[in-house]
PDB file of C-alpha atoms in Angstrom:
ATOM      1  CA  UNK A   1     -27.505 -10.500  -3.673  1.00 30.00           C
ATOM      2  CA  UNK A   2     -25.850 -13.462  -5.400  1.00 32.00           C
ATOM      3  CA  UNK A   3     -23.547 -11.477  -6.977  1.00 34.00           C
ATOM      4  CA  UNK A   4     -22.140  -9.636  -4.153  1.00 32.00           C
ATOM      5  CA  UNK A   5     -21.726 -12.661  -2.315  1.00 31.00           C
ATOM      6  CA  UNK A   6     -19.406 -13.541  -5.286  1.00 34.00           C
ATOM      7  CA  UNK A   7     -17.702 -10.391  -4.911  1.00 40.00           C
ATOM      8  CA  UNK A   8     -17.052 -10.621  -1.818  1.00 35.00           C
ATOM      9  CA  UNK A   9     -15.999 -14.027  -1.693  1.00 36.00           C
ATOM     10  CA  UNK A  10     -12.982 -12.813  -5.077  1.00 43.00           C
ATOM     11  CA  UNK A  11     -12.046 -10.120  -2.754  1.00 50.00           C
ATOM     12  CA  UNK A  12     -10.924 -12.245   0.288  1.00 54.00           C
ATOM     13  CA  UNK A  13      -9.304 -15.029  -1.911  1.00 55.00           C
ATOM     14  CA  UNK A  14      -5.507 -15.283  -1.655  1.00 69.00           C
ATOM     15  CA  UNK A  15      -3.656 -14.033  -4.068  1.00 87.00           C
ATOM     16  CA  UNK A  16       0.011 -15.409  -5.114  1.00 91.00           C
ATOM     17  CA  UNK A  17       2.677 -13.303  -4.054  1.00 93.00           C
ATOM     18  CA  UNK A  18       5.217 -14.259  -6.444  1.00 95.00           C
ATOM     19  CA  UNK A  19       2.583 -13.250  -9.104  1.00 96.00           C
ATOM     20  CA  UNK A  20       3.150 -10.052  -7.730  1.00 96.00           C
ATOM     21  CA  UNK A  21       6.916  -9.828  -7.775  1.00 97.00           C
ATOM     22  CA  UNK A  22       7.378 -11.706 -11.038  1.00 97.00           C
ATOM     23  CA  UNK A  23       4.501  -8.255 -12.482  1.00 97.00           C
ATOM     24  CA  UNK A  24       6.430  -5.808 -10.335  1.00 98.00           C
ATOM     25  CA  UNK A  25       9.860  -6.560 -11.592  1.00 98.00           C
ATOM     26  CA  UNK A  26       8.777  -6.894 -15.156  1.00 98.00           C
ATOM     27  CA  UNK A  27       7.406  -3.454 -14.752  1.00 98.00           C
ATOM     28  CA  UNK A  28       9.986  -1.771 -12.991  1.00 98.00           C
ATOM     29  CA  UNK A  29      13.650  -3.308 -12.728  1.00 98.00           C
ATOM     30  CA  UNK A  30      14.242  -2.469 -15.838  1.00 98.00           C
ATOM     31  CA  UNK A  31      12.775   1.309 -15.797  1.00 97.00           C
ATOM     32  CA  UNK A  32      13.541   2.411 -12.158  1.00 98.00           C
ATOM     33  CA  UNK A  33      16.009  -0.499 -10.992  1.00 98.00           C
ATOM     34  CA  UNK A  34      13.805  -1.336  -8.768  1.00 98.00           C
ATOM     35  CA  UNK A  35      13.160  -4.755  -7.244  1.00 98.00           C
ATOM     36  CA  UNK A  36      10.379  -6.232  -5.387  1.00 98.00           C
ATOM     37  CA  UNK A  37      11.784  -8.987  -2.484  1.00 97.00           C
ATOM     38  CA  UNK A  38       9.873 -10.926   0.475  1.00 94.00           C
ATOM     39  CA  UNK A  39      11.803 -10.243   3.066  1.00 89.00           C
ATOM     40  CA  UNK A  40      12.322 -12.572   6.283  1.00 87.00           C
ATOM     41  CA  UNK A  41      11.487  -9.509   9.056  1.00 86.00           C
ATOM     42  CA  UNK A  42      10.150  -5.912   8.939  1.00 87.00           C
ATOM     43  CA  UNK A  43       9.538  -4.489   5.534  1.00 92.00           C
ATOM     44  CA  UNK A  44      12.178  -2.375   4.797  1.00 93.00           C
ATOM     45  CA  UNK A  45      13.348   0.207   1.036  1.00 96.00           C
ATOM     46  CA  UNK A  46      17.160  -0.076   0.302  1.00 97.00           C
ATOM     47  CA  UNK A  47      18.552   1.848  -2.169  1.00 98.00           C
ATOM     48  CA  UNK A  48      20.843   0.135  -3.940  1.00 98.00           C
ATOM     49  CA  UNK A  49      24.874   0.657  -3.064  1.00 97.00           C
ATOM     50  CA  UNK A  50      27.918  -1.304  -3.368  1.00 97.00           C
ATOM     51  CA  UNK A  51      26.524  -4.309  -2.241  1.00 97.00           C
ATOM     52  CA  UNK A  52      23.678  -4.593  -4.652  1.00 97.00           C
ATOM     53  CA  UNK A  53      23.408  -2.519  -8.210  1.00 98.00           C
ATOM     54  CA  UNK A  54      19.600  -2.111  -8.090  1.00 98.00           C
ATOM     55  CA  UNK A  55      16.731  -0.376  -5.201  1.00 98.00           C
ATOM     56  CA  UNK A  56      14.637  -3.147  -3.051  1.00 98.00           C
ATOM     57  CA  UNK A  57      11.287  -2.641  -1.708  1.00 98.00           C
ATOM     58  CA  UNK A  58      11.418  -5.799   1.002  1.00 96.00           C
ATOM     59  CA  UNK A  59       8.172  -6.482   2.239  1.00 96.00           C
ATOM     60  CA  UNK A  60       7.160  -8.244   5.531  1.00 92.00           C
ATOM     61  CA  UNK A  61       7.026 -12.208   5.768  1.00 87.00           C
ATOM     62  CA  UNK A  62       5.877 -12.511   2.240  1.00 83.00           C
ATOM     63  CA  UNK A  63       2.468 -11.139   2.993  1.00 92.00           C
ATOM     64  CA  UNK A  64       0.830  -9.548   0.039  1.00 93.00           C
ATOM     65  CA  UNK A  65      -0.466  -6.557   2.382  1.00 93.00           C
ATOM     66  CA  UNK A  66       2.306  -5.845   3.041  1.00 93.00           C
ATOM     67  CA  UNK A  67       3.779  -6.013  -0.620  1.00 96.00           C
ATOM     68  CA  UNK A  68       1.089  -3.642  -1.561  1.00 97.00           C
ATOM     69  CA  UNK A  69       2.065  -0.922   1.183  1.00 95.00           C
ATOM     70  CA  UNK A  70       5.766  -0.909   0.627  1.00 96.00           C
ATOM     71  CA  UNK A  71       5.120  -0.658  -2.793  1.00 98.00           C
ATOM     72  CA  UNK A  72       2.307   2.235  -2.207  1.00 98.00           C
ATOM     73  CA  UNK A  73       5.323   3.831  -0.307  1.00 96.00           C
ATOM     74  CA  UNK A  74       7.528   3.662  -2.959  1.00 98.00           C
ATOM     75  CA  UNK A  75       4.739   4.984  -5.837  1.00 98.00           C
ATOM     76  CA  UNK A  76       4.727   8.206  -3.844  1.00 96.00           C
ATOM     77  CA  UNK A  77       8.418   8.766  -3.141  1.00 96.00           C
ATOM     78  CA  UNK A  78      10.451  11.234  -5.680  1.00 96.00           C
ATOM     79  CA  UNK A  79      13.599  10.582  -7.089  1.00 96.00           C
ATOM     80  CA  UNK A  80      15.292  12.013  -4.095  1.00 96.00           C
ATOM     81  CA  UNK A  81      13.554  10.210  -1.781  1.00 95.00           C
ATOM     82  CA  UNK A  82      13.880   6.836  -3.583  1.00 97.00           C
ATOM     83  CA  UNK A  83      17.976   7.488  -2.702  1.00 96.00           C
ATOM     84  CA  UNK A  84      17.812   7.452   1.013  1.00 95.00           C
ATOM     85  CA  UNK A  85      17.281   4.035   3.170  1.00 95.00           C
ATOM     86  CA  UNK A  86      13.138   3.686   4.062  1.00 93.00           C
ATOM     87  CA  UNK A  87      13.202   6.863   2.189  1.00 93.00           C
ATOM     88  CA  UNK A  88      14.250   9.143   4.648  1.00 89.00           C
ATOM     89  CA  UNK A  89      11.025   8.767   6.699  1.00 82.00           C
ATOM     90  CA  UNK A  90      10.972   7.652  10.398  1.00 70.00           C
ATOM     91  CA  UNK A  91       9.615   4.813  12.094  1.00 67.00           C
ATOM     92  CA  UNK A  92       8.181   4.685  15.756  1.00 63.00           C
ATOM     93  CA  UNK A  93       6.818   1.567  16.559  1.00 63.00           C
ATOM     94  CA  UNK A  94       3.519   0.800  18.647  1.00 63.00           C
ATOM     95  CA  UNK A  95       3.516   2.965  22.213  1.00 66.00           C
ATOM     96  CA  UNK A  96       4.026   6.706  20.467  1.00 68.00           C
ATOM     97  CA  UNK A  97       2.637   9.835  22.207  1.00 69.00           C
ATOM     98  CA  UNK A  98      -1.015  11.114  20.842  1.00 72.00           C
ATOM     99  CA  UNK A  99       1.069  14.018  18.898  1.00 75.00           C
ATOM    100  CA  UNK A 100       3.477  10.959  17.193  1.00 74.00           C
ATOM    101  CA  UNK A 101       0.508   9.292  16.422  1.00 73.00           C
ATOM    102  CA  UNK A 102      -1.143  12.069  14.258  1.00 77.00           C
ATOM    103  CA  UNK A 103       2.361  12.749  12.645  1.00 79.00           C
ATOM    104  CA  UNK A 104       2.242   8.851  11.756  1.00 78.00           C
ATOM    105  CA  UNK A 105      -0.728   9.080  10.334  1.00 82.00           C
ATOM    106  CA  UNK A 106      -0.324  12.174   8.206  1.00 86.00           C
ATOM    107  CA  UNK A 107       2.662  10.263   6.436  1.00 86.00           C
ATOM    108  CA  UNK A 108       0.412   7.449   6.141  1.00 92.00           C
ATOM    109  CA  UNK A 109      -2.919   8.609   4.374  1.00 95.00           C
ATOM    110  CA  UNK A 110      -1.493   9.071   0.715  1.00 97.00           C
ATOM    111  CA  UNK A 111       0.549   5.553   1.048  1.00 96.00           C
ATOM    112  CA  UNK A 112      -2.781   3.550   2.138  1.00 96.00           C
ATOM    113  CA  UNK A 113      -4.880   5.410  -0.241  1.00 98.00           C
ATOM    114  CA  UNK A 114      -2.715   3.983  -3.008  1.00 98.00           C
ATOM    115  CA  UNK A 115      -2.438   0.656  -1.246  1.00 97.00           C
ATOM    116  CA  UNK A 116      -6.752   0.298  -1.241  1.00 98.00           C
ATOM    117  CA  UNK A 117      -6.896   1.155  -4.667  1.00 98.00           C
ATOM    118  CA  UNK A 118      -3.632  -1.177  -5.523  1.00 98.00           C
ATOM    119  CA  UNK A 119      -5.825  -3.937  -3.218  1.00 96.00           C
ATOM    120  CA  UNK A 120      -9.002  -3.911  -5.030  1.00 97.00           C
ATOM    121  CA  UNK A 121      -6.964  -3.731  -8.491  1.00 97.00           C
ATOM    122  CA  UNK A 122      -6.314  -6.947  -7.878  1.00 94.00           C
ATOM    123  CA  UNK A 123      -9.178  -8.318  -5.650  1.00 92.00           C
ATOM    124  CA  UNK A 124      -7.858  -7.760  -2.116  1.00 90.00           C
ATOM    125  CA  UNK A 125      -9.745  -6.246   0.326  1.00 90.00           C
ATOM    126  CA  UNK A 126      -8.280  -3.888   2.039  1.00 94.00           C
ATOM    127  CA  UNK A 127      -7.834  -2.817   6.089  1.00 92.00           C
ATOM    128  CA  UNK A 128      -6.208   0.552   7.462  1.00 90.00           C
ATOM    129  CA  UNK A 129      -3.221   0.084   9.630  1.00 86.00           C
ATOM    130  CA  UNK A 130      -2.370   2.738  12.413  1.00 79.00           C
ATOM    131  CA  UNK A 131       0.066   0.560  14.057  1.00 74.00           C
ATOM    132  CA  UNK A 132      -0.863   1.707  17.185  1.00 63.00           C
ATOM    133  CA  UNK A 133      -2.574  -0.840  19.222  1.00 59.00           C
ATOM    134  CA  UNK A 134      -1.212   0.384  22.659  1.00 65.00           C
ATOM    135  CA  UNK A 135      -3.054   3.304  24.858  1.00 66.00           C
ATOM    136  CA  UNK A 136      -6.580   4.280  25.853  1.00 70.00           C
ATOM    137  CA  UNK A 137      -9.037   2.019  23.464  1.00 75.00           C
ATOM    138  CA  UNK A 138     -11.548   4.622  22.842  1.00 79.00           C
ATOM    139  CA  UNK A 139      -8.988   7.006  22.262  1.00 74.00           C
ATOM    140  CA  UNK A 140      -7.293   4.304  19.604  1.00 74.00           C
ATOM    141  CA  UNK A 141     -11.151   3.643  17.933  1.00 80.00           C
ATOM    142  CA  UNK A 142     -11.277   7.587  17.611  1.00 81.00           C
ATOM    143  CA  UNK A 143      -8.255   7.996  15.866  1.00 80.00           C
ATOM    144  CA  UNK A 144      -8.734   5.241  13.554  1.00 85.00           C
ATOM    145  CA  UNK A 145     -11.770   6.739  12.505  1.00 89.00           C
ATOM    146  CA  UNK A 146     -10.714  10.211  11.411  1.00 90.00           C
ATOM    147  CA  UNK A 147      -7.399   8.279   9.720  1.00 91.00           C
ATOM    148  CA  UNK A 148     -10.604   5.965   8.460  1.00 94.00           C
ATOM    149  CA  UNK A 149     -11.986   9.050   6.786  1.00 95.00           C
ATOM    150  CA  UNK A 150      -8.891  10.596   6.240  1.00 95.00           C
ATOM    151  CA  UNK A 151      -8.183   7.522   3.540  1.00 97.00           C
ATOM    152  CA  UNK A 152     -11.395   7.377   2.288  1.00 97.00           C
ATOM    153  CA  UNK A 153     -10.858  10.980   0.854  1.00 97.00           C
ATOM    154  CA  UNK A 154      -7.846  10.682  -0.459  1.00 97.00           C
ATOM    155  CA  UNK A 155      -8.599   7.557  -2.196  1.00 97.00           C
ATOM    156  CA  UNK A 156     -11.564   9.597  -3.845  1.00 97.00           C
ATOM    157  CA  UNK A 157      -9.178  12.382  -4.776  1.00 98.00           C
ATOM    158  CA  UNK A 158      -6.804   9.970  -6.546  1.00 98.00           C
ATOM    159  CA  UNK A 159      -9.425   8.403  -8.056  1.00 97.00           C
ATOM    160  CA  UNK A 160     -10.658  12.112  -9.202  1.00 97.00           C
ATOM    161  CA  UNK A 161      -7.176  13.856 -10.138  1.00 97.00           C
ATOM    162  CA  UNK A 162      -5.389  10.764 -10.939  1.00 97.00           C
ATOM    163  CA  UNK A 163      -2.822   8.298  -9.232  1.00 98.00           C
ATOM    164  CA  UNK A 164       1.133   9.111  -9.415  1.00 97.00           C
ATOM    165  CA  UNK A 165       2.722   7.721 -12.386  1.00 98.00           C
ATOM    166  CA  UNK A 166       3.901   4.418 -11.116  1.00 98.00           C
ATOM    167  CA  UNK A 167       0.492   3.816  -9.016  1.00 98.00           C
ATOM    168  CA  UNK A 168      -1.396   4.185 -12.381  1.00 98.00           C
ATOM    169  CA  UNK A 169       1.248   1.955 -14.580  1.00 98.00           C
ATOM    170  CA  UNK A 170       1.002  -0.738 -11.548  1.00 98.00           C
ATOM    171  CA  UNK A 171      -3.190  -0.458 -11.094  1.00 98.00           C
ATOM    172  CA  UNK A 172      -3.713  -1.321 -14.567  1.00 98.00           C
ATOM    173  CA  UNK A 173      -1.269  -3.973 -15.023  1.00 98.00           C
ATOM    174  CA  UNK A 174      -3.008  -5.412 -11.891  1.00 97.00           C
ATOM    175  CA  UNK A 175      -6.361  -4.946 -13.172  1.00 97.00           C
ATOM    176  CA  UNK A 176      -5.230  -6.989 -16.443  1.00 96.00           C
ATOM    177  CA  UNK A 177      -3.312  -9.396 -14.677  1.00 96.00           C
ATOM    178  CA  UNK A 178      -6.627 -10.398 -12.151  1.00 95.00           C
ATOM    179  CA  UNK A 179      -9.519  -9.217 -14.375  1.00 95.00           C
ATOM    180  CA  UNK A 180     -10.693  -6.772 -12.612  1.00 94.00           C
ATOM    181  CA  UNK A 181     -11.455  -4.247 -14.732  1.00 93.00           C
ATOM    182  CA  UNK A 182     -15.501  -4.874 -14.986  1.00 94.00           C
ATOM    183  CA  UNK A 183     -15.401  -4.646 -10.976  1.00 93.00           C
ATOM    184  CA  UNK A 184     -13.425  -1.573 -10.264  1.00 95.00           C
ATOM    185  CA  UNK A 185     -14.862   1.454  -9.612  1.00 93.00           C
ATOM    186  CA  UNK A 186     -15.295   4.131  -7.334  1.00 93.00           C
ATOM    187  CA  UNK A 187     -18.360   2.401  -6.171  1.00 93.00           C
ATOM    188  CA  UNK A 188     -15.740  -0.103  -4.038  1.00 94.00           C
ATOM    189  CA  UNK A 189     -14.516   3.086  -2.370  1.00 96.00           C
ATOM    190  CA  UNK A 190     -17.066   3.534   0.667  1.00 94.00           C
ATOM    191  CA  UNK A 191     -15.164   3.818   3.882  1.00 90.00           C
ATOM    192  CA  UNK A 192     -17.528   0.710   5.467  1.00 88.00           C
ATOM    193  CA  UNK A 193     -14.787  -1.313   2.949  1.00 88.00           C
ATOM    194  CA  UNK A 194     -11.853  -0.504   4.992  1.00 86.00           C
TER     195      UNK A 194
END
């Protein structure tokens, strides 16, 4: 029992942002032109333009959550994609119709798959976000539970099949980084985690 009362107690520490940023660049700026950057407001991709030579993933407030997900977000996007502001994906904040909703969280399983598996690379535990607070709570408790479970299988299938290329390069450089590699497992991947 000891021992998962140590585990649990590494998995809520906080964890140095600019660790992450000073890992992600070295990884990527050089390979994909791609920056990591806390930003001051919503999280936000930019491609770069005339205005700045090289792509930023600007993440909310300098929150590591939200590192991890715009970086989850980026690990999934193709070349094309990876071109176009927030990579061509819309945005509907809190308040959107049931049928939004589901649409939202279609985009989002793959994206906070990667981000749990990203999370407990490096220690982080790790809570779905449907960004929908608003509406009927039981209705709001049910959807979160099939996006719940909707997660918790894709996380299994990346775990099976393998992450995208990126995901994988930036999971093991996290495990290394934090020490994780003893700890991680598919064994962290029970859907009573998120």
């Amino acid at each position: 029992m000891a021992s998962l009362a140590a585990k649990t107690q590494q998995t809520d520490a906080p964890l140095n942002v600019a660790d992450l940023i000073r890992l992600f660049d070295h990884l990527f700026l050089s390979t994909e032109n791609t920056r990591l950057v806390a930003g001051d407001s919503e999280p936000e991709y930019l491609p770069a333009d005339d205005s700045c030579s090289y792509h930023r993933i600007l993440f909310a407030h300098g929150f590591y959550e939200s590192a991890l997900h715009e970086i989850s977000h980026w690990c999934i996007a193709g070349a094309e994609r990876r071109l176009l502001r927030d990579f061509g994906y819309w945005y509907e904040p809190d308040g959107r119709s049931e049928s939004r909703q589901r649409e939202f969280e279609q985009v989002e399983v793959k994206p906070q798959a990667l981000e749990w598996i990203l999370s407990e690379a490096c220690g982080r535990r790790f809570h779905i976000s449907t960004d929908n607070l608003d509406g009927d709570p039981l209705a709001v408790e049910a959807g979160r539970a099939r996006f719940r479970d909707a997660v918790h299988a894709q996380a299994h299938i990346y775990l099976q099949n393998g992450l995208p290329e990126r995901a994988e390069i930036l999971k093991s450089a996290l495990l290394d980084y934090y020490q994780r590699h003893n700890e991680f497992g598919a064994h962290l991947f029970v859907p009573e985690r998120i």
